[in-house]
Coordinates of C-alpha atoms and ligand atoms in Angstrom, one line a residue:
X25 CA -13.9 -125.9 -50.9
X26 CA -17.1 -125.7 -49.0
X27 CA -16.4 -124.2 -44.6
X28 CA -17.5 -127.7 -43.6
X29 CA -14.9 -129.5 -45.1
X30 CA -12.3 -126.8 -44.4
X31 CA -12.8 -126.8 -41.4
X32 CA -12.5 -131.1 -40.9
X33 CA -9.6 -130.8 -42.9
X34 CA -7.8 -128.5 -40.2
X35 CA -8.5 -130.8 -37.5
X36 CA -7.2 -133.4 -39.1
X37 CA -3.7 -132.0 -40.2
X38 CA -3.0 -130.4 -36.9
X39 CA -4.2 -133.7 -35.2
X40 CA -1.1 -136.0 -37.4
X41 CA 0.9 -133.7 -39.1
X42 CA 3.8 -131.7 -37.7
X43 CA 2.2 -128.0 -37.8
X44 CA 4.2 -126.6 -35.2
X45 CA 6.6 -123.7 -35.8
X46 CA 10.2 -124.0 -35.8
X47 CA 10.9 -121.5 -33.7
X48 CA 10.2 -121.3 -29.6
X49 CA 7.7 -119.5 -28.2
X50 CA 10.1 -117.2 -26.3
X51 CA 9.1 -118.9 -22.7
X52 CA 12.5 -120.6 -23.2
X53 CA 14.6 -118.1 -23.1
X54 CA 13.7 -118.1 -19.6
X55 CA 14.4 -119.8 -16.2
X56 CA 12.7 -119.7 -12.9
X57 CA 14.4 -117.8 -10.2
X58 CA 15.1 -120.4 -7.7
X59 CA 14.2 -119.6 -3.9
X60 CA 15.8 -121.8 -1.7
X61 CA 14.0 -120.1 1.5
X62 CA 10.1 -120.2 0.3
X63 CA 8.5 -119.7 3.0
X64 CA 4.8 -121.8 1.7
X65 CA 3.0 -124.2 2.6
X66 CA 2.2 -126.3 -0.7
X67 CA -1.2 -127.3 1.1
X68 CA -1.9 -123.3 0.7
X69 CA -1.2 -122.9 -3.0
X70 CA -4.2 -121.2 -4.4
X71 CA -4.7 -121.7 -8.3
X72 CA -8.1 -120.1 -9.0
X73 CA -7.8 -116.5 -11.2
X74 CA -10.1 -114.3 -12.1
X75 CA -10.7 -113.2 -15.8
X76 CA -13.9 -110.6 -16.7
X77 CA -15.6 -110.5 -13.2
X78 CA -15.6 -114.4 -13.0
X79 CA -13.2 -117.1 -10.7
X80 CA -11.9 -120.0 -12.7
X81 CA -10.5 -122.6 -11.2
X82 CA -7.0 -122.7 -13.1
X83 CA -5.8 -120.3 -15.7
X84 CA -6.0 -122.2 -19.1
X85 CA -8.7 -120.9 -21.6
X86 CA -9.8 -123.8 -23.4
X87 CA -9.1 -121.8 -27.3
X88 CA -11.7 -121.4 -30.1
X89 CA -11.4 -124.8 -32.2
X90 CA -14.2 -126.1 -33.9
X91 CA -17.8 -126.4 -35.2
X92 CA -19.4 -126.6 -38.1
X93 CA -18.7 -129.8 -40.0
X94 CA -20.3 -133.2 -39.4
X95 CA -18.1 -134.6 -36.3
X96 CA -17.5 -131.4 -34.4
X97 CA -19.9 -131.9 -32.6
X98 CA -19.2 -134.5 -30.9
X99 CA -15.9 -132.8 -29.9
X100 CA -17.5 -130.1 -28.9
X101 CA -19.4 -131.8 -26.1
X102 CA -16.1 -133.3 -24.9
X103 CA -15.0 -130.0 -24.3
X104 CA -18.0 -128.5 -22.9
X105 CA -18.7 -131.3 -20.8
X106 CA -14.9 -131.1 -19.2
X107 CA -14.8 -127.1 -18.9
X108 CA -18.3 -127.2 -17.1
X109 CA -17.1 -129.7 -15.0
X110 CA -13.4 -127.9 -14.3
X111 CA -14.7 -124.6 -13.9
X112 CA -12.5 -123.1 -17.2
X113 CA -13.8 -121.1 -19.4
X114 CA -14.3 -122.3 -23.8
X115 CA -14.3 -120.3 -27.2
X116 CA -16.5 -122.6 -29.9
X117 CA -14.7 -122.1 -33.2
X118 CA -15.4 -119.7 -35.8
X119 CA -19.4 -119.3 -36.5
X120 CA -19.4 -118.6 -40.1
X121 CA -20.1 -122.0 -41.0
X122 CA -23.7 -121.5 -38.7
X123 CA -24.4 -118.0 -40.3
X124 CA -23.9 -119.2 -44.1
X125 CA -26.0 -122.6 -43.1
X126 CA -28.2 -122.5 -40.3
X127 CA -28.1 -126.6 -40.4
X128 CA -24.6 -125.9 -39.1
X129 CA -26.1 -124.4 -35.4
X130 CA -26.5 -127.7 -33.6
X131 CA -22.5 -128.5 -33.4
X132 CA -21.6 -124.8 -31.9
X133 CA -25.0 -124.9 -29.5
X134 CA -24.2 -128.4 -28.3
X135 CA -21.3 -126.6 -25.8
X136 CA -24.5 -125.0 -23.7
X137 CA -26.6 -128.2 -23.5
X138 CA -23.4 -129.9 -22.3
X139 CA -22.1 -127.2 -20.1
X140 CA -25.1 -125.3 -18.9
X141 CA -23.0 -122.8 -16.2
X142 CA -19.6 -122.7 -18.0
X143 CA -18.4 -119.1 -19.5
X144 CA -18.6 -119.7 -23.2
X145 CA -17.1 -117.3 -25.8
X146 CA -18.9 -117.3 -29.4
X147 CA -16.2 -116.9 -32.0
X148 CA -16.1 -114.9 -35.7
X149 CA -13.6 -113.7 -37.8
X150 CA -12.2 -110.4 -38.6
X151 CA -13.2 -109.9 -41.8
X152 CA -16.9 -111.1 -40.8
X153 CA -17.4 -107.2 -39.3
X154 CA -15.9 -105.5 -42.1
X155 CA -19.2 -103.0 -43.0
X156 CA -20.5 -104.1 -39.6
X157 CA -21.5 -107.6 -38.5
X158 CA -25.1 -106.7 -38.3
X159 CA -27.2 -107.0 -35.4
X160 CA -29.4 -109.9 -36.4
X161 CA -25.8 -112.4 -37.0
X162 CA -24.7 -110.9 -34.2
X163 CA -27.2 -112.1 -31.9
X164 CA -27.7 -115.5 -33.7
X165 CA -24.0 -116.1 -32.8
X166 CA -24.5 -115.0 -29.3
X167 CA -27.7 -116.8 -28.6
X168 CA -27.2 -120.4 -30.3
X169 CA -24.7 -120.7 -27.2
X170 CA -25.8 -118.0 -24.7
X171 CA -22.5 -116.7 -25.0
X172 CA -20.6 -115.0 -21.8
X173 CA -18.6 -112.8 -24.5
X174 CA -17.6 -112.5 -28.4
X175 CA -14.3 -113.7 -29.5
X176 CA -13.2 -112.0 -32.8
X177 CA -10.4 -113.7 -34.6
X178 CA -7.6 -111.8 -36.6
X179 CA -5.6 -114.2 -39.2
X180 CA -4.8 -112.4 -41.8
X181 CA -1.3 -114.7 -42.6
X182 CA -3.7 -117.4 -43.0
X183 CA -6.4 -115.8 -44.8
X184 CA -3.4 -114.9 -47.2
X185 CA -1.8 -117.9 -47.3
X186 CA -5.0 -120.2 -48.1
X187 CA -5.5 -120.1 -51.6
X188 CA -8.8 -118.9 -50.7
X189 CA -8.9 -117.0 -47.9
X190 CA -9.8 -113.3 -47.5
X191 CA -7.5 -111.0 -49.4
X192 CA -9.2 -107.8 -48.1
X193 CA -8.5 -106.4 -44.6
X194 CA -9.3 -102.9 -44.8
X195 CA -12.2 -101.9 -42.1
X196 CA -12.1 -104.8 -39.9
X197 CA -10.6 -102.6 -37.2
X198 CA -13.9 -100.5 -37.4
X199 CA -16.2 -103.3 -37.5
X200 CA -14.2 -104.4 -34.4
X201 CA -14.6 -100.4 -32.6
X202 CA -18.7 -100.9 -33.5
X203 CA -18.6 -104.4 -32.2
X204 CA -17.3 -103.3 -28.9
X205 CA -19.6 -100.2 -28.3
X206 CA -22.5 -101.7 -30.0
X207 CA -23.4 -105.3 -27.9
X208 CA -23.9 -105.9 -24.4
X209 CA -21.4 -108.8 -23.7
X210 CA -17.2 -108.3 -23.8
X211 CA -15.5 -108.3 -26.7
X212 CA -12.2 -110.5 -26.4
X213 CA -10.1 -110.4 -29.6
X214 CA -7.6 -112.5 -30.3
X215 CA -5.0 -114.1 -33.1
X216 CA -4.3 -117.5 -34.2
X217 CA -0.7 -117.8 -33.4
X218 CA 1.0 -115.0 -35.3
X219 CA 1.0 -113.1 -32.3
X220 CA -0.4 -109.1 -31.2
X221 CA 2.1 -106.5 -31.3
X222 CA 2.3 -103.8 -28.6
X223 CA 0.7 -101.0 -31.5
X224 CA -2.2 -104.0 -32.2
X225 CA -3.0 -104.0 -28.7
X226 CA -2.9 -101.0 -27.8
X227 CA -5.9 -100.2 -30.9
X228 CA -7.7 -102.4 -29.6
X229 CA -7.5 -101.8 -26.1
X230 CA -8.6 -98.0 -27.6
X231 CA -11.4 -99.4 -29.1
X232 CA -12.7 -100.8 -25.7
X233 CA -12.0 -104.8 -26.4
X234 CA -12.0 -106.1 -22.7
X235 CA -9.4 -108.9 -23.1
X236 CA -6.8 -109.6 -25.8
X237 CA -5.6 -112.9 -26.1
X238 CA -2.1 -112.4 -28.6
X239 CA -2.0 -116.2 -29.7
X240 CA 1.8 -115.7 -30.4
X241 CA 4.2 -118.0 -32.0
X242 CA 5.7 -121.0 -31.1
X243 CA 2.8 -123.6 -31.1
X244 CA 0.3 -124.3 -33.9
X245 CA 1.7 -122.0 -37.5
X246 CA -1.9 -121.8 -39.3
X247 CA 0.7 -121.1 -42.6
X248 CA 2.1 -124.4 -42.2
X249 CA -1.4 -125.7 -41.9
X250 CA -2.3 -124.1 -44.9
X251 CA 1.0 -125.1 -47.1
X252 CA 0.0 -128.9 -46.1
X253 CA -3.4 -128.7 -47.5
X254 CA -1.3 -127.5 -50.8
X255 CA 1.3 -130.2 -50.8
X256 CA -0.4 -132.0 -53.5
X257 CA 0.5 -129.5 -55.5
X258 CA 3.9 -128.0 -53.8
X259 CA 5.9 -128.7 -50.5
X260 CA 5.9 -125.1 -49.6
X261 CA 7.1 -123.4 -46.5
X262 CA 6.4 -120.1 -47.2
X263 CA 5.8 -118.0 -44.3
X264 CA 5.7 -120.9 -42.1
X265 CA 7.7 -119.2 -39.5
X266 CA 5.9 -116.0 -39.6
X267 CA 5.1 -114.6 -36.4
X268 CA 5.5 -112.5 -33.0
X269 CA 6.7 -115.7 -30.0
X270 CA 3.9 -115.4 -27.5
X271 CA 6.4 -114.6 -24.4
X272 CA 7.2 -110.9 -26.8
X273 CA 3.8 -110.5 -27.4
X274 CA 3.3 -110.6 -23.3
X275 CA 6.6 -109.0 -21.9
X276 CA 5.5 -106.3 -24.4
X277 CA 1.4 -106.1 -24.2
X278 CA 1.2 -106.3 -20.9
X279 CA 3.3 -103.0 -20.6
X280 CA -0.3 -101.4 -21.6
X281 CA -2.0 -102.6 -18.4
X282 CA -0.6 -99.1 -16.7
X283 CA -2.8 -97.0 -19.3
X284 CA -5.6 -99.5 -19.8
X285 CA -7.7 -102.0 -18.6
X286 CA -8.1 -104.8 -20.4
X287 CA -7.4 -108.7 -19.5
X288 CA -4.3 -110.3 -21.0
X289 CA -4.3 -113.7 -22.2
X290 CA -0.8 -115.8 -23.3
X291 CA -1.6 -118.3 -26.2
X292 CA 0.4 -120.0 -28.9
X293 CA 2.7 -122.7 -27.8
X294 CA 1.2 -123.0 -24.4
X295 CA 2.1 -126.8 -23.6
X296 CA 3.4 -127.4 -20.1
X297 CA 3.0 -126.0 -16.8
X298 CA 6.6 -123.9 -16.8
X299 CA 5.0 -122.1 -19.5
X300 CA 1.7 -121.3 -17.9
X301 CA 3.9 -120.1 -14.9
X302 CA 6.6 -118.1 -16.8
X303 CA 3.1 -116.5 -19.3
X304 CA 1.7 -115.5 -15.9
X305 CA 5.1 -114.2 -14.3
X306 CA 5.5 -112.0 -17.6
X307 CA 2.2 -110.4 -16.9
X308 CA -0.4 -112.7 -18.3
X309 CA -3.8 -112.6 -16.3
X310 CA -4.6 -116.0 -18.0
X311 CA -3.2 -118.5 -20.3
X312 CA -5.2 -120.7 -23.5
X313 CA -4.3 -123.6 -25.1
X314 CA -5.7 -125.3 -28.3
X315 CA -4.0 -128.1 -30.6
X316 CA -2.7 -130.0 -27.3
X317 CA -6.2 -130.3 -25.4
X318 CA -8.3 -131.0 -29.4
X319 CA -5.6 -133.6 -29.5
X320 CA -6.8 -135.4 -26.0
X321 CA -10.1 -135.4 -27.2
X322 CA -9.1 -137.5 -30.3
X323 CA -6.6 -139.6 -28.1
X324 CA -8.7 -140.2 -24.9
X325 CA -12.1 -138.6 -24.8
X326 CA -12.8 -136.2 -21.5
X327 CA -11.0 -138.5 -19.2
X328 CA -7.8 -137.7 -21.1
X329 CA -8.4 -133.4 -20.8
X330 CA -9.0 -134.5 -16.9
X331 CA -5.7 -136.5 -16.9
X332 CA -3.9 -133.6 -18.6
X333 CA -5.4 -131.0 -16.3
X334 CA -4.8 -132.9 -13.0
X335 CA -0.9 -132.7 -14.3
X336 CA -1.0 -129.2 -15.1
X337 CA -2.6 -128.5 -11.8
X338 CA -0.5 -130.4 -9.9
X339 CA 2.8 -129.4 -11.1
X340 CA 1.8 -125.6 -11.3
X341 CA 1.0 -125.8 -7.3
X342 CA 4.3 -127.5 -6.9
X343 CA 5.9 -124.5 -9.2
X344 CA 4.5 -121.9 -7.4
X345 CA 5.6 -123.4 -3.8
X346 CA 8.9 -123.4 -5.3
X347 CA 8.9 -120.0 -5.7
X348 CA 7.5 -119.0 -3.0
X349 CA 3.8 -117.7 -4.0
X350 CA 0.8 -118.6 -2.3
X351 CA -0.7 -117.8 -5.6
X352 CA -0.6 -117.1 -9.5
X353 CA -1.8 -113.3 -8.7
X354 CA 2.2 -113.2 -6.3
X355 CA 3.8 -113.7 -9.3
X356 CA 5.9 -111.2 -11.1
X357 CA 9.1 -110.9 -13.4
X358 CA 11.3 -110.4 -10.9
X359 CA 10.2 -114.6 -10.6
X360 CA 12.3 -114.8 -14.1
X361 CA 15.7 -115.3 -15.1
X362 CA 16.8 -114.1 -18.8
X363 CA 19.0 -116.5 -20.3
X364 CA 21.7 -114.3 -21.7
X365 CA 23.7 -116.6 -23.5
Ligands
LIG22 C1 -8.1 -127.6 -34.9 C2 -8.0 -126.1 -34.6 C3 -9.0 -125.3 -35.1 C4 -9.0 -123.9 -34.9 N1 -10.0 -123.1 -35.3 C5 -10.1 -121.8 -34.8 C6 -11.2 -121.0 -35.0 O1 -12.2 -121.4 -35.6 N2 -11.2 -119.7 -34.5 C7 -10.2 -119.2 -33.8 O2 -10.2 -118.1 -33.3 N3 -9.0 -120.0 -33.6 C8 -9.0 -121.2 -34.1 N4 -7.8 -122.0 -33.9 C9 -6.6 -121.3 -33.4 C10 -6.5 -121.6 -31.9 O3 -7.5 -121.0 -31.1 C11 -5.1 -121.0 -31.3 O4 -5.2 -119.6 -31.4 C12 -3.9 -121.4 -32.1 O5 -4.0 -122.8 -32.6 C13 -2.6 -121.3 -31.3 O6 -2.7 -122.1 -30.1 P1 -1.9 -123.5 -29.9 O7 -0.5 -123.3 -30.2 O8 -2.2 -123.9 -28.4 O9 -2.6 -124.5 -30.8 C14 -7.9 -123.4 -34.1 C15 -6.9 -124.2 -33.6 C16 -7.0 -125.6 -33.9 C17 -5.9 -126.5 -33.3

């Protein structure tokens, strides 16, 4: 099957089929530590974060989704459009699609006609930079978008379980080492919602990535995505559950942040504002969110992101008053209660 239709097939299944894991993302295995003296004047709350040098005016990452099929890019100005106008910062989806068919560049660079000062992030796959990327891709990915950073996507669960997806991963952390070293702009690396393990990370953080975003499990399972483009054939389940829950990923990552310095980003099964809070209590310096914002695009067009946002906003001021920060940068796991039972 051709990229282009690939790729329109994803958005469709995780726009009306249940993807989602069947397992938690971990954040619920955790209540707030209520503060009954908090000493904060909601009016105060500050929500803006920094993330590679730059102030954003809320921690949500707006995830790598789409391009490169007719229709994406129509999405892809929705999102532009609302993350120049919100001050958050977008990954386009995975380039490939451009680089195999230059026809394909017009959905990926509509994001900087629509969003001329936004940070964007360009997006490729792992197994793109096995033997090396090359410096002429390289910069057609980065200049069809003027891209603020790369974002390099690991999936191997599934690449594996797509009947045809990459079956070799040998040298993509290399490609990944020359990536970093060799190009000007950061190199953010993240998963797909299998989650980053603590040895992952800390290769990475090694090989000089400059923010890891662990896209844990708990949200979107990309091999239940994959077993629903099969069911014609079988109802499978296999490895459906697979995966690190994004609040490990964090509690454990974040661990590194003594010996390195990289950015930390929680993903996978971000879908309220109690789990941007708790991902940022863990020791999250930002959060990302995918299948629930593509979702308001289809629903409501831009206004419906806005409407989504305002909530998020809202409620996270009202958290963090609650627990007596003036900030997201005062929070801290002492903020957290483990449920024990
Ligand atoms: C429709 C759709 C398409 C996606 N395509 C890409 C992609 O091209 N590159 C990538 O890095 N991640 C891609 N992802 C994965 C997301 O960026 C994210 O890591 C994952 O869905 C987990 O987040 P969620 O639980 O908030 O959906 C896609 C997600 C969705 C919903």
């Amino acid at each position: 099957m051709p990229i282009r239709d690939r790729k329109k097939e994803h958005v469709e299944l995780t726009l009306n089929q249940d993807v989602f894991y069947q397992k938690g993302t971990g954040f619920e295995r955790y209540h707030f530590q209520h503060n009954a003296l908090p000493e904060v004047n909601m009016d105060e709350v500050e929500l803006s974060v920094k993330l590679l040098d730059r102030t954003f005016s809320f921690p949500v990452f707006v995830s790598s989704m789409t391009g490169g099929y007719k229709g994406a890019e129509a999405v892809n100005a929705t999102l532009a459009s609302f993350c120049e106008a919100r001050n958050l910062p977008l990954g386009v989806g995975s380039q490939r699609a451009m680089l195999e068919d230059p026809s394909e560049t017009e959905s990926f660079a509509v994001v900087r006609r629509m969003a001329p000062t936004a940070f964007i992030a360009a997006n490729i796959g792992g197994a793109q930079l096995i033997g090396g990327l090359g410096e002429e891709a390289a910069a057609r990915l980065i200049d069809s978008i003027r891209a603020d950073a790369l974002i390099v996507h690991l999936n191997p669960l599934q690449e594996l379980v797509q009947p045809e997806g990459d079956r070799n991963f040998k040298g993509i952390f290399e490609g990944i080492y020359s990536l970093a070293e060799g190009i000007s702009i950061p190199v953010i690396v993240k998963e797909t919602g299998a989650g980053i393990s603590l040895q992952v990370a800390e290769k990475l953080a090694v090989a000089g990535v400059r923010v890891i975003d662990v896209a844990g499990a708990g949200g979107t399972s990309w091999a239940r995505v994959e077993n629903l483009r099969e069911r014609q054939k079988a109802p499978l389940h296999f490895l459906d559950n697979w995966g690190i829950p994004t609040a490990e990923c964090i509690s454990e990552v974040s661990g590194l942040k003594d010996s390195f310095d990289f950015g930390l980003i929680a993903s996978g099964g971000i879908r309220s504002s109690e789990d941007i809070v708790k991902a940022m209590a863990l020791g999250a310096d930002f959060t990302a969110m995918a299948q629930p914002l593509i979702k308001a695009v289809f629903d409501g067009g831009e206004p419906s992101l806005h409407k989504l946002l305002d909530r998020f906003e809202k409620e996270c001021r009202l958290i963090l008053t609650l627990l007596g920060c003036r900030s997201f940068h005062d929070l801290g796991p002492h903020h957290l209660r483990k449920v024990t039972a």
